[in-house]
Amino acid sequence: MSMKIQNALVPHKHVRFSSSLIGMAGYIRQFTNQPTSVDGLWAKVEADNNSLFQLNFTQFIFSIDILLFLGIIFIDENGIIYNVGQ
């Protein structure tokens, strides 16, 4: 793993947990309690307006990828996101 990717992915002394992709993925996970589209999930995250987690859309997509790869969410053929744990 290149250092640039690792620096964005996990927190360390120069990156707060809330600024790491792992932290952002955990934050986004709380909005997956009901099936929703990517656009709907993005709207929920933007509406929350949390001062700790300032995401741009690219970080949002990377965080969704992390949740998908970890098996926490599932995206069906219609693009609807489901929380696997519910």
Coordinates of N, CA and C in Angstrom, one line a residue:
M1 N 0.9 -1.2 0.0 CA 0.0 0.0 0.0 C 0.9 1.2 0.0
S2 N 0.7 2.1 -0.9 CA 1.5 3.3 -1.0 C 1.2 4.2 0.3
M3 N 2.2 5.0 0.6 CA 2.0 5.8 1.8 C 0.9 6.8 1.7
K4 N 0.7 7.3 0.5 CA -0.4 8.3 0.3 C -1.8 7.7 0.5
I5 N -2.0 6.5 0.1 CA -3.3 5.8 0.3 C -3.4 5.5 1.8
Q6 N -2.3 5.0 2.4 CA -2.4 4.6 3.8 C -2.6 5.8 4.7
N7 N -2.1 7.0 4.3 CA -2.3 8.2 5.1 C -3.7 8.6 5.1
A8 N -4.4 8.4 4.0 CA -5.8 8.8 3.9 C -6.7 7.8 4.6
L9 N -6.3 6.5 4.5 CA -7.2 5.4 5.0 C -7.3 5.3 6.5
V10 N -6.2 5.3 7.2 CA -6.1 5.1 8.6 C -5.7 6.3 9.4
P11 N -6.1 6.6 10.6 CA -5.7 7.7 11.3 C -4.2 7.5 11.8
H12 N -3.5 8.6 12.0 CA -2.2 8.5 12.5 C -1.9 9.9 13.2
K13 N -0.7 10.2 13.5 CA -0.5 11.4 14.3 C -0.8 12.7 13.6
H14 N -0.8 12.6 12.2 CA -1.1 13.8 11.4 C -2.5 13.9 10.9
V15 N -3.3 12.8 11.1 CA -4.6 12.7 10.6 C -5.6 12.3 11.7
R16 N -6.5 13.1 12.0 CA -7.5 12.7 13.1 C -8.3 11.6 12.6
F17 N -8.9 10.8 13.6 CA -9.8 9.7 13.2 C -10.9 10.2 12.3
S18 N -11.5 11.3 12.7 CA -12.7 11.8 11.9 C -12.3 12.2 10.5
S19 N -11.0 12.4 10.2 CA -10.6 12.8 8.9 C -10.1 11.6 8.1
S20 N -10.0 10.4 8.7 CA -9.5 9.2 8.0 C -10.7 8.6 7.3
L21 N -10.5 7.8 6.3 CA -11.6 7.1 5.6 C -12.3 6.1 6.4
I22 N -11.5 5.5 7.3 CA -12.1 4.5 8.2 C -13.1 5.2 9.2
G23 N -12.7 6.4 9.7 CA -13.6 7.1 10.5 C -14.9 7.6 9.8
M24 N -14.6 8.1 8.6 CA -15.8 8.6 7.7 C -16.7 7.4 7.4
A25 N -16.2 6.2 7.1 CA -17.0 5.1 6.9 C -17.9 4.7 8.1
G26 N -17.3 4.8 9.2 CA -18.1 4.6 10.5 C -19.2 5.6 10.6
Y27 N -18.9 6.8 10.3 CA -19.9 7.9 10.4 C -21.0 7.7 9.4
I28 N -20.7 7.3 8.2 CA -21.7 7.1 7.1 C -22.6 5.9 7.5
R29 N -22.0 4.9 8.1 CA -22.7 3.7 8.5 C -24.0 4.0 9.3
Q30 N -24.0 5.0 10.1 CA -25.2 5.3 10.9 C -26.4 5.7 10.1
F31 N -26.2 6.1 8.8 CA -27.2 6.6 8.0 C -27.8 5.4 7.1
T32 N -27.3 4.2 7.3 CA -27.7 3.1 6.4 C -28.7 2.2 7.1
N33 N -29.5 2.8 8.1 CA -30.5 2.0 8.8 C -31.7 1.6 8.0
Q34 N -31.9 2.3 6.9 CA -33.0 2.0 5.9 C -32.4 2.0 4.5
P35 N -33.0 1.1 3.7 CA -32.5 1.1 2.3 C -32.6 2.4 1.6
T36 N -31.6 2.8 0.9 CA -31.5 4.1 0.3 C -30.6 4.1 -0.9
S37 N -30.7 5.1 -1.8 CA -29.8 5.2 -2.9 C -28.6 5.9 -2.5
V38 N -27.6 6.0 -3.4 CA -26.3 6.7 -3.1 C -26.7 8.2 -2.9
D39 N -27.5 8.7 -3.8 CA -27.9 10.1 -3.7 C -28.7 10.4 -2.4
G40 N -29.6 9.5 -2.0 CA -30.3 9.6 -0.8 C -29.4 9.6 0.4
L41 N -28.4 8.7 0.4 CA -27.4 8.6 1.5 C -26.6 9.9 1.6
W42 N -26.1 10.4 0.4 CA -25.4 11.6 0.4 C -26.2 12.8 0.9
A43 N -27.5 12.9 0.6 CA -28.3 13.9 1.1 C -28.5 13.8 2.6
K44 N -28.6 12.6 3.2 CA -28.6 12.5 4.6 C -27.4 12.9 5.3
V45 N -26.2 12.6 4.7 CA -24.9 13.0 5.3 C -24.8 14.5 5.2
E46 N -25.1 15.1 4.1 CA -25.0 16.6 4.0 C -26.0 17.3 4.9
A47 N -27.2 16.7 5.1 CA -28.2 17.3 6.0 C -27.8 17.3 7.5
D48 N -27.0 16.3 7.8 CA -26.5 16.1 9.2 C -25.6 17.3 9.6
N49 N -24.8 17.8 8.7 CA -24.0 19.0 9.0 C -23.1 18.8 10.3
N50 N -22.5 17.7 10.4 CA -21.6 17.4 11.5 C -20.3 18.1 11.4
S51 N -19.9 18.9 12.4 CA -18.7 19.7 12.3 C -17.4 18.8 12.4
L52 N -17.5 17.6 13.0 CA -16.3 16.7 13.0 C -16.0 16.1 11.7
F53 N -17.0 15.7 10.9 CA -16.9 15.0 9.7 C -17.2 15.9 8.5
Q54 N -16.2 16.5 7.9 CA -16.4 17.3 6.7 C -16.0 16.5 5.5
L55 N -17.0 15.9 4.9 CA -16.7 15.0 3.7 C -16.9 15.7 2.4
N56 N -16.1 15.4 1.4 CA -16.4 15.8 0.1 C -17.0 14.5 -0.6
F57 N -17.5 14.6 -1.8 CA -18.2 13.5 -2.5 C -17.2 12.3 -2.7
T58 N -15.9 12.6 -3.1 CA -14.9 11.6 -3.3 C -14.7 10.8 -2.0
Q59 N -14.5 11.4 -0.9 CA -14.3 10.7 0.4 C -15.6 9.9 0.7
F60 N -16.7 10.4 0.4 CA -18.0 9.7 0.6 C -18.0 8.4 -0.2
I61 N -17.6 8.5 -1.4 CA -17.6 7.3 -2.3 C -16.6 6.3 -1.8
F62 N -15.4 6.7 -1.4 CA -14.4 5.8 -0.9 C -14.9 5.2 0.4
S63 N -15.6 5.9 1.2 CA -16.1 5.4 2.5 C -17.2 4.3 2.2
I64 N -18.0 4.5 1.2 CA -19.0 3.5 0.8 C -18.3 2.3 0.3
D65 N -17.2 2.5 -0.4 CA -16.4 1.3 -0.9 C -15.9 0.5 0.2
I66 N -15.4 1.2 1.3 CA -14.8 0.5 2.4 C -15.9 -0.3 3.1
L67 N -17.1 0.3 3.3 CA -18.2 -0.5 3.9 C -18.7 -1.6 3.1
L68 N -18.6 -1.5 1.8 CA -19.0 -2.6 0.8 C -17.9 -3.7 0.9
F69 N -16.7 -3.4 0.9 CA -15.6 -4.4 0.9 C -15.6 -5.1 2.3
L70 N -16.0 -4.4 3.3 CA -16.0 -5.1 4.7 C -17.3 -5.9 4.9
G71 N -18.2 -5.8 3.9 CA -19.4 -6.6 4.0 C -20.5 -6.0 5.0
I72 N -20.3 -4.7 5.2 CA -21.3 -4.0 6.1 C -22.5 -3.6 5.4
I73 N -22.3 -3.2 4.1 CA -23.5 -2.8 3.3 C -23.5 -3.7 2.0
F74 N -24.6 -3.7 1.4 CA -24.8 -4.4 0.1 C -25.5 -3.4 -0.8
I75 N -25.1 -3.4 -2.1 CA -25.7 -2.6 -3.1 C -26.3 -3.5 -4.1
D76 N -27.6 -3.4 -4.3 CA -28.3 -4.3 -5.3 C -28.1 -3.7 -6.7
E77 N -28.7 -4.4 -7.7 CA -28.5 -4.1 -9.1 C -29.2 -2.8 -9.5
N78 N -30.1 -2.3 -8.6 CA -30.8 -1.0 -8.8 C -30.1 0.2 -8.1
G79 N -28.9 -0.1 -7.5 CA -28.2 0.9 -6.8 C -28.7 1.3 -5.4
I80 N -29.5 0.4 -4.8 CA -30.0 0.7 -3.5 C -29.1 0.1 -2.5
I81 N -28.7 0.8 -1.4 CA -27.8 0.4 -0.4 C -28.6 -0.2 0.8
Y82 N -28.2 -1.4 1.2 CA -28.8 -2.0 2.3 C -27.7 -2.3 3.4
N83 N -28.1 -2.1 4.7 CA -27.2 -2.5 5.8 C -27.3 -4.0 6.0
V84 N -26.3 -4.7 5.8 CA -26.3 -6.2 5.9 C -26.7 -6.6 7.4
G85 N -26.3 -5.8 8.4 CA -26.6 -6.2 9.7 C -28.1 -6.0 10.2
Q86 N -28.9 -5.5 9.3 CA -30.3 -5.3 9.7 C -31.2 -6.1 8.8

